[in-house]
Coordinates of C-alpha atoms and ligand atoms in Angstrom, one line a residue:
X23 CA -16.3 -108.6 -20.0
X24 CA -14.2 -105.5 -18.2
X25 CA -14.1 -107.6 -15.0
X26 CA -13.8 -104.3 -13.0
X27 CA -15.5 -101.6 -11.7
X28 CA -16.2 -98.4 -13.6
X29 CA -15.2 -96.5 -10.7
X30 CA -12.8 -98.7 -8.6
X31 CA -13.7 -98.0 -4.4
X32 CA -11.2 -95.1 -3.6
X33 CA -10.1 -97.2 -0.2
X34 CA -7.7 -99.9 0.2
X35 CA -8.5 -102.0 2.7
X36 CA -6.1 -101.0 5.5
X37 CA -7.6 -97.5 5.3
X38 CA -11.1 -99.1 5.0
X39 CA -10.3 -100.9 8.3
X40 CA -9.0 -97.2 10.4
X41 CA -12.5 -95.9 8.6
X42 CA -14.6 -98.9 9.9
X43 CA -13.2 -98.3 13.5
X44 CA -14.7 -94.9 13.3
X45 CA -17.8 -95.7 11.6
X46 CA -18.5 -99.1 12.2
X47 CA -20.4 -100.6 8.8
X48 CA -22.9 -100.5 7.1
X49 CA -22.1 -96.9 5.6
X50 CA -22.2 -95.1 2.2
X51 CA -19.4 -93.6 1.3
X52 CA -19.3 -90.7 -2.1
X53 CA -15.8 -89.6 -3.5
X54 CA -16.0 -85.7 -3.8
X55 CA -13.2 -85.7 -6.4
X56 CA -15.5 -88.1 -8.9
X57 CA -18.7 -86.3 -8.9
X58 CA -16.7 -83.0 -9.3
X59 CA -14.5 -84.1 -12.4
X60 CA -17.8 -86.1 -13.7
X61 CA -19.8 -82.7 -12.8
X62 CA -17.3 -80.4 -15.0
X63 CA -17.3 -83.4 -17.8
X64 CA -21.0 -82.6 -18.4
X65 CA -20.8 -78.9 -18.4
X66 CA -18.1 -79.3 -21.1
X67 CA -20.0 -81.5 -23.3
X68 CA -22.9 -79.1 -23.3
X69 CA -21.1 -76.0 -23.7
X70 CA -21.5 -76.5 -27.4
X71 CA -25.1 -74.7 -26.9
X72 CA -25.5 -71.1 -26.6
X73 CA -27.6 -72.0 -22.8
X74 CA -27.1 -75.3 -21.0
X75 CA -28.4 -75.6 -17.5
X76 CA -28.7 -79.3 -15.3
X77 CA -30.9 -79.5 -12.8
X78 CA -29.4 -82.6 -10.5
X79 CA -32.8 -84.3 -9.5
X80 CA -32.5 -84.0 -5.2
X81 CA -34.7 -87.4 -5.0
X82 CA -31.2 -89.4 -6.0
X83 CA -29.2 -88.1 -3.3
X84 CA -30.9 -86.0 -1.1
X85 CA -28.1 -84.7 1.5
X86 CA -26.7 -81.0 1.5
X87 CA -23.1 -81.8 1.5
X88 CA -23.9 -83.6 -2.4
X89 CA -25.6 -80.7 -3.3
X90 CA -23.4 -77.8 -2.4
X91 CA -20.9 -79.6 -4.0
X92 CA -23.0 -79.5 -7.2
X93 CA -23.9 -76.0 -7.0
X94 CA -20.0 -75.0 -6.9
X95 CA -20.1 -77.0 -10.1
X96 CA -23.0 -75.0 -11.4
X97 CA -25.7 -77.0 -11.1
X98 CA -29.4 -76.3 -10.1
X99 CA -31.7 -78.7 -8.4
X100 CA -34.9 -80.4 -9.8
X101 CA -37.1 -80.8 -6.6
X102 CA -40.3 -82.6 -6.6
X103 CA -41.8 -82.0 -2.8
X104 CA -41.2 -79.2 0.0
X105 CA -38.4 -81.0 1.8
X106 CA -36.6 -81.6 -1.5
X107 CA -36.8 -77.6 -2.0
X108 CA -35.9 -77.4 1.5
X109 CA -32.7 -79.1 0.7
X110 CA -32.2 -77.1 -2.2
X111 CA -32.3 -73.7 -0.4
X112 CA -30.1 -74.9 2.1
X113 CA -27.4 -76.1 -0.6
X114 CA -27.8 -72.4 -1.7
X115 CA -29.5 -73.7 -5.0
X116 CA -32.1 -70.7 -5.4
X117 CA -34.5 -68.8 -7.8
X118 CA -34.6 -70.5 -11.4
X119 CA -31.6 -72.5 -10.7
X120 CA -34.5 -74.8 -8.9
X121 CA -36.9 -76.5 -11.2
X122 CA -40.3 -77.7 -9.7
X123 CA -40.8 -80.8 -11.8
X124 CA -44.0 -82.6 -9.4
X125 CA -46.7 -84.5 -9.9
X126 CA -50.7 -84.6 -7.8
X127 CA -49.3 -81.7 -6.1
X128 CA -50.6 -80.1 -3.0
X129 CA -50.9 -76.1 -2.8
X130 CA -48.6 -75.4 -0.3
X131 CA -45.4 -76.9 -2.4
X132 CA -46.7 -74.5 -5.3
X133 CA -46.9 -71.6 -3.0
X134 CA -43.5 -72.4 -1.5
X135 CA -41.8 -72.8 -5.2
X136 CA -43.2 -69.7 -6.0
X137 CA -41.9 -68.2 -3.0
X138 CA -38.7 -69.4 -3.7
X139 CA -38.5 -68.2 -7.5
X140 CA -38.1 -71.9 -8.8
X141 CA -39.3 -72.5 -12.3
X142 CA -42.7 -74.3 -11.9
X143 CA -43.3 -77.0 -14.4
X144 CA -46.8 -78.7 -14.4
X145 CA -47.9 -82.1 -14.7
X146 CA -51.4 -81.7 -16.1
X147 CA -53.4 -79.3 -17.5
X148 CA -56.0 -78.8 -14.9
X149 CA -53.3 -77.9 -12.8
X150 CA -53.3 -74.3 -14.6
X151 CA -56.5 -73.8 -12.9
X152 CA -55.1 -75.5 -9.2
X153 CA -52.4 -73.1 -9.3
X154 CA -54.7 -70.2 -10.2
X155 CA -56.8 -70.4 -7.8
X156 CA -53.9 -71.8 -4.8
X157 CA -51.0 -69.7 -5.7
X158 CA -50.7 -67.3 -8.6
X159 CA -49.7 -68.2 -12.2
X160 CA -45.8 -67.1 -12.6
X161 CA -44.1 -64.9 -15.5
X162 CA -42.2 -68.0 -16.1
X163 CA -44.3 -71.7 -16.6
X164 CA -42.8 -74.8 -17.9
X165 CA -45.3 -78.2 -18.9
X166 CA -44.1 -81.5 -19.0
X167 CA -44.8 -83.3 -22.3
X168 CA -45.7 -87.1 -22.4
X169 CA -45.6 -88.0 -25.9
X170 CA -47.4 -91.2 -25.6
X171 CA -47.4 -93.6 -28.5
X172 CA -45.2 -91.2 -30.2
X173 CA -42.3 -92.4 -28.3
X174 CA -41.3 -96.1 -27.3
X175 CA -40.7 -97.3 -24.0
X176 CA -38.0 -98.1 -21.6
X177 CA -37.6 -100.9 -18.9
X178 CA -37.5 -99.1 -15.6
X179 CA -40.1 -96.5 -16.4
X180 CA -42.4 -98.2 -18.9
X181 CA -43.8 -97.0 -21.9
X182 CA -45.1 -93.3 -22.2
X183 CA -48.6 -93.8 -23.0
X184 CA -48.9 -96.2 -19.8
X185 CA -47.1 -93.4 -17.4
X186 CA -49.0 -91.1 -15.7
X187 CA -47.1 -87.8 -16.1
X188 CA -47.6 -84.9 -18.4
X189 CA -49.7 -83.2 -20.7
X190 CA -51.0 -84.7 -24.0
X191 CA -49.8 -82.8 -27.2
X192 CA -53.2 -81.5 -28.0
X193 CA -53.4 -80.2 -24.2
X194 CA -49.7 -79.0 -24.7
X195 CA -50.9 -76.6 -27.6
X196 CA -53.6 -75.4 -25.6
X197 CA -51.7 -74.7 -22.0
X198 CA -49.1 -72.3 -23.2
X199 CA -52.1 -70.0 -25.2
X200 CA -54.2 -70.5 -21.5
X201 CA -51.0 -69.7 -19.2
X202 CA -50.6 -66.4 -21.6
X203 CA -53.5 -65.4 -21.0
X204 CA -53.3 -65.8 -17.4
X205 CA -50.3 -63.7 -17.3
X206 CA -47.5 -65.9 -18.0
X207 CA -44.9 -64.5 -20.0
X208 CA -41.8 -66.7 -20.3
X209 CA -41.9 -70.6 -21.6
X210 CA -40.5 -74.1 -20.9
X211 CA -41.5 -77.4 -22.3
X212 CA -40.3 -80.8 -20.3
X213 CA -40.2 -84.3 -20.8
X214 CA -38.9 -87.5 -19.2
X215 CA -39.5 -90.6 -20.8
X216 CA -36.7 -93.0 -19.9
X217 CA -34.7 -94.3 -16.3
X218 CA -31.2 -95.5 -16.5
X219 CA -30.9 -96.0 -20.6
X220 CA -27.6 -96.1 -21.9
X221 CA -28.9 -95.7 -25.8
X222 CA -27.6 -92.2 -26.8
X223 CA -30.2 -92.4 -29.9
X224 CA -33.0 -92.9 -27.6
X225 CA -31.8 -89.5 -25.6
X226 CA -31.6 -87.8 -29.2
X227 CA -35.2 -88.5 -30.1
X228 CA -36.2 -87.1 -26.7
X229 CA -34.8 -83.7 -27.9
X230 CA -36.0 -84.3 -31.5
X231 CA -39.3 -85.0 -30.1
X232 CA -39.5 -81.6 -27.9
X233 CA -37.5 -79.3 -30.8
X234 CA -40.3 -80.3 -32.8
X235 CA -43.0 -79.7 -30.5
X236 CA -41.1 -76.2 -29.9
X237 CA -41.5 -75.1 -33.6
X238 CA -45.2 -76.4 -33.8
X239 CA -45.9 -74.4 -30.8
X240 CA -44.3 -70.9 -32.1
X241 CA -46.1 -72.0 -35.6
X242 CA -49.3 -72.8 -33.9
X243 CA -49.4 -69.8 -31.1
X244 CA -47.2 -68.0 -31.7
X245 CA -45.7 -69.1 -28.0
X246 CA -41.6 -68.9 -28.1
X247 CA -39.9 -70.9 -25.7
X248 CA -37.1 -70.1 -23.4
X249 CA -35.8 -73.7 -22.7
X250 CA -36.6 -77.0 -23.0
X251 CA -36.2 -80.1 -20.4
X252 CA -34.9 -83.3 -21.2
X253 CA -35.5 -84.9 -18.0
X254 CA -32.9 -87.5 -16.5
X255 CA -32.7 -90.8 -17.4
X256 CA -29.3 -91.1 -18.8
X257 CA -27.7 -94.8 -17.5
X258 CA -25.1 -95.8 -16.2
X259 CA -22.7 -99.1 -16.8
X260 CA -23.7 -101.2 -13.5
X261 CA -23.1 -104.5 -15.3
X262 CA -19.2 -105.6 -16.5
X263 CA -20.7 -105.3 -19.8
X264 CA -21.6 -102.3 -20.1
X265 CA -19.9 -99.2 -21.6
X266 CA -20.5 -95.6 -19.7
X267 CA -22.6 -93.6 -22.7
X268 CA -20.4 -90.4 -23.7
X269 CA -21.7 -87.4 -23.1
X270 CA -19.4 -85.6 -26.2
X271 CA -21.4 -87.8 -28.5
X272 CA -24.8 -86.9 -26.9
X273 CA -24.4 -83.4 -26.9
X274 CA -23.5 -83.5 -30.7
X275 CA -25.8 -85.5 -31.6
X276 CA -28.7 -83.3 -29.9
X277 CA -26.9 -80.4 -31.6
X278 CA -27.2 -81.9 -34.8
X279 CA -31.2 -81.8 -34.0
X280 CA -30.6 -78.5 -32.8
X281 CA -29.3 -77.0 -36.1
X282 CA -31.8 -79.3 -37.9
X283 CA -34.6 -78.0 -36.0
X284 CA -34.4 -75.1 -34.0
X285 CA -31.8 -73.0 -36.0
X286 CA -34.1 -73.0 -39.5
X287 CA -37.4 -72.2 -37.3
X288 CA -35.3 -69.3 -36.2
X289 CA -35.8 -70.2 -32.6
X290 CA -32.1 -70.0 -31.5
X291 CA -31.1 -69.5 -28.6
X292 CA -33.6 -71.8 -26.7
X293 CA -32.0 -73.1 -23.5
X294 CA -31.3 -77.1 -23.0
X295 CA -31.9 -78.0 -19.6
X296 CA -31.7 -81.7 -17.9
X297 CA -32.4 -82.9 -14.6
X298 CA -29.9 -85.8 -14.3
X299 CA -29.5 -87.6 -11.1
X300 CA -28.6 -91.3 -11.6
X301 CA -25.4 -90.6 -14.2
X302 CA -24.1 -87.7 -12.4
X303 CA -23.4 -89.2 -8.5
X304 CA -24.5 -93.3 -9.2
X305 CA -20.8 -94.4 -9.8
X306 CA -19.3 -92.3 -6.8
X307 CA -20.9 -93.4 -3.9
X308 CA -20.8 -97.2 -2.4
X309 CA -22.7 -99.3 -0.1
X310 CA -19.6 -100.6 2.2
X311 CA -21.1 -103.8 4.7
X312 CA -19.6 -106.0 6.2
X313 CA -19.9 -109.7 6.1
X314 CA -21.2 -111.5 9.3
X315 CA -22.4 -114.9 8.6
X316 CA -22.2 -118.1 6.3
X317 CA -24.9 -120.2 5.6
X318 CA -24.8 -123.4 3.6
X319 CA -27.8 -125.1 2.9
X320 CA -29.3 -125.4 -0.8
X321 CA -27.1 -123.0 -1.8
X322 CA -24.4 -120.8 -0.5
X323 CA -24.9 -117.4 1.6
X324 CA -23.2 -114.6 2.9
X325 CA -25.2 -112.7 5.0
X326 CA -24.1 -108.9 5.6
X327 CA -24.8 -106.3 8.0
X328 CA -26.7 -104.1 5.6
X329 CA -30.2 -105.0 4.3
X330 CA -32.5 -103.8 1.7
X331 CA -33.8 -101.3 4.0
X332 CA -30.1 -100.0 3.2
X333 CA -30.4 -100.3 -0.9
X334 CA -33.8 -101.6 -2.5
X335 CA -33.1 -101.4 -6.2
X336 CA -31.5 -104.9 -6.1
X337 CA -35.2 -106.2 -4.8
X338 CA -37.2 -103.6 -6.2
X339 CA -36.0 -104.1 -9.7
X340 CA -33.7 -107.2 -9.5
X341 CA -30.7 -104.9 -10.3
X342 CA -27.3 -105.4 -10.5
X343 CA -25.0 -103.8 -8.3
X344 CA -21.0 -104.9 -9.1
X345 CA -19.8 -106.1 -5.9
X346 CA -16.1 -106.3 -4.9
X347 CA -14.1 -107.7 -1.7
X348 CA -11.5 -105.0 -0.6
X349 CA -8.2 -106.7 -0.1
X350 CA -9.1 -109.5 -2.8
X351 CA -9.8 -107.3 -6.1
X352 CA -7.2 -110.0 -8.2
X353 CA -8.4 -112.9 -6.4
X354 CA -10.2 -115.8 -8.0
X355 CA -13.8 -116.1 -8.1
X356 CA -13.8 -119.5 -6.7
X357 CA -17.5 -119.5 -4.9
X358 CA -20.7 -118.5 -5.8
X359 CA -22.8 -116.7 -3.1
X360 CA -26.2 -115.5 -2.7
X361 CA -25.1 -112.4 -0.9
X362 CA -28.1 -111.6 1.4
X363 CA -29.4 -108.7 4.1
X364 CA -31.5 -109.6 7.1
X365 CA -34.5 -108.6 6.0
X366 CA -37.8 -111.1 7.1
X367 CA -38.1 -111.0 2.8
X368 CA -36.6 -113.4 0.4
X369 CA -36.0 -110.8 -2.3
X370 CA -33.5 -109.3 0.6
X371 CA -30.4 -110.1 -1.8
X372 CA -27.6 -107.5 -3.1
X373 CA -26.5 -110.3 -5.6
X374 CA -28.2 -114.1 -6.5
X375 CA -25.8 -116.6 -7.5
X376 CA -22.8 -114.4 -7.7
X377 CA -19.1 -115.6 -8.6
X378 CA -16.9 -114.3 -5.8
X379 CA -13.8 -114.5 -4.0
X380 CA -13.9 -117.1 -0.8
X381 CA -15.5 -114.3 1.9
X382 CA -14.8 -114.5 5.4
X383 CA -17.4 -114.0 8.3
X384 CA -17.3 -112.1 11.6
X385 CA -18.6 -109.1 13.1
X386 CA -15.3 -107.5 13.4
X387 CA -13.3 -109.2 11.3
X388 CA -15.3 -110.3 8.3
X389 CA -14.1 -109.3 5.0
X390 CA -15.7 -105.8 3.7
X391 CA -18.3 -106.1 1.0
X392 CA -18.3 -103.1 -1.0
X393 CA -21.4 -102.7 -3.1
X394 CA -20.7 -100.3 -5.8
X395 CA -22.7 -97.5 -8.3
X396 CA -24.7 -96.7 -5.0
X397 CA -24.7 -93.0 -5.2
X398 CA -28.0 -92.4 -6.5
X399 CA -31.2 -93.9 -5.5
X400 CA -29.3 -95.7 -3.3
X401 CA -29.3 -94.4 0.9
X402 CA -32.3 -92.3 -1.0
X403 CA -35.0 -95.6 -1.1
X404 CA -34.1 -96.8 2.1
X405 CA -36.5 -97.4 4.7
X406 CA -37.7 -98.5 8.0
X407 CA -39.2 -101.9 7.8
X408 CA -38.5 -104.7 10.3
X409 CA -37.5 -102.1 12.6
X410 CA -34.2 -101.3 10.3
X411 CA -32.2 -98.7 11.4
X412 CA -31.1 -96.9 7.9
X413 CA -27.6 -96.6 7.8
X414 CA -25.2 -93.3 7.6
X415 CA -23.4 -91.4 4.8
X416 CA -19.3 -90.3 4.5
X417 CA -18.1 -88.2 1.8
X418 CA -14.3 -88.7 1.0
X419 CA -13.4 -85.4 0.4
X420 CA -10.8 -84.1 -2.4
X421 CA -8.6 -83.2 0.3
X422 CA -8.4 -86.4 1.8
X423 CA -10.8 -85.7 4.3
X424 CA -13.4 -88.1 5.8
X425 CA -17.1 -85.8 7.0
X426 CA -19.9 -88.1 8.4
X427 CA -22.7 -86.0 6.3
X428 CA -25.2 -88.2 7.9
X429 CA -25.2 -90.3 11.2
X430 CA -26.6 -93.6 11.5
X431 CA -30.7 -94.0 12.7
X432 CA -30.8 -94.5 16.4
X433 CA -33.6 -96.2 18.4
X434 CA -34.3 -93.0 19.2
X435 CA -34.9 -91.7 15.6
X436 CA -37.0 -95.3 15.5
X437 CA -39.2 -94.3 18.3
X438 CA -39.9 -90.6 17.6
X439 CA -42.7 -90.5 16.0
X440 CA -44.8 -92.0 18.2
X441 CA -47.3 -90.2 20.8
X442 CA -45.1 -88.0 22.9
X443 CA -46.8 -90.1 26.4
X444 CA -44.6 -93.5 25.0
X445 CA -41.5 -92.2 23.9
X446 CA -39.5 -92.1 27.4
X447 CA -41.0 -95.3 28.0
X448 CA -39.0 -96.6 25.1
X449 CA -36.3 -95.1 26.4
X450 CA -36.2 -96.6 29.5
X451 CA -36.0 -99.9 27.7
X452 CA -32.7 -99.1 25.4
Ligands
PLP509 C1 -36.4 -89.3 -10.8 C2 -36.3 -87.8 -12.0 C3 -35.2 -87.2 -12.3 C4 -34.0 -87.8 -12.2 O1 -33.2 -89.1 -13.1 P1 -32.3 -90.0 -13.1 O2 -32.8 -91.2 -13.7 O3 -31.7 -90.3 -11.9 O4 -31.4 -89.1 -13.8 C5 -34.7 -86.4 -13.3 N1 -36.7 -85.8 -13.5 C6 -37.8 -86.3 -12.8 C7 -38.4 -85.7 -13.2 C8 -37.7 -87.5 -12.3 O5 -38.4 -88.0 -11.6

């Protein structure tokens, strides 16, 4: 047990009191310095390759302020929908810095991605004809490979054989020559087979599978790939027992596979691309809530002003998120609590039977409850069930400034999608 979170919450209790007076809890807080340092460490580790590009998966934290920080650090974007393409565009991420990795894609989204000059990453063989009929085959095209039984599974994403994504090996070998016949001139190969995976060997094996297929493609079809995209899925240590993945060690392992497979085949330089998200921003975001109720029945409960509509990972996957109580970081964990939200769903629990210091409750006086590692797949997965309004987002700048980068939702937001004739009725009720 390390006992301490990997990334300590960056504000003291006194600082947090001041922030909460201006921006009532709950809210997300992101740390610019941490994100930048981490982005630089990733690029440094992969600088051992002739060509490296990370495309941050926008879905994990779709806020243009964050995307702009990442763009300044040289990252591109991975998008899977029209709004995500627009977010990347707004953050100044353009052209081939954008990977469009979607599935069951509508024609209009392909067209927009093409108009933006993004790299289209096809998810299925039938999409070659679909793209040609509804838009056009671009000069640079990528295909997503599903290795099926050749690759072992992973807890969150499941077995590749059962995953809906990508082309089979045989389809890949047919797709690229067909795309060449239809006018494509530059080619890339993608895969994504894991989620939240901390095992370095697993990621190295993924790279090796892509390298071997790159060689096979060249030998059998004469197609030369410009880059391979290893996808996302690098894990973070949510629990105190886990250790962060070592970027340098991972990059060195992939480099070794590159040297033994790509170099002798004469395929150097081959670009190495990634679509990491969780590991890029996850540890640098926190959900900050306040303890407002305590309840004692068969168990001891602490009720927060946040709920699973703000962060659904614990409810959805039973995921562990570390929790600290500002001002009580070193206090003994004498209590055993279920830390819960207000949703009418019994799985609305941020923590189950968690050992924590004694927590004081109260709407404006209660202890703050900080939920760690919420900087990816956090606010983004929020929803409005039970009429819950999603919380806002704050950015702690490298200069110490605090910026509201998304406000909390309002009742007006909640009713905005009703027919226009009804909206005034609700306005009079508020
Ligand atoms: C979700 C996703 C990612 C990012 O995954 P992380 O686990 O957050 O790194 C990358 N690529 C694709 C296609 C995805 O669906």
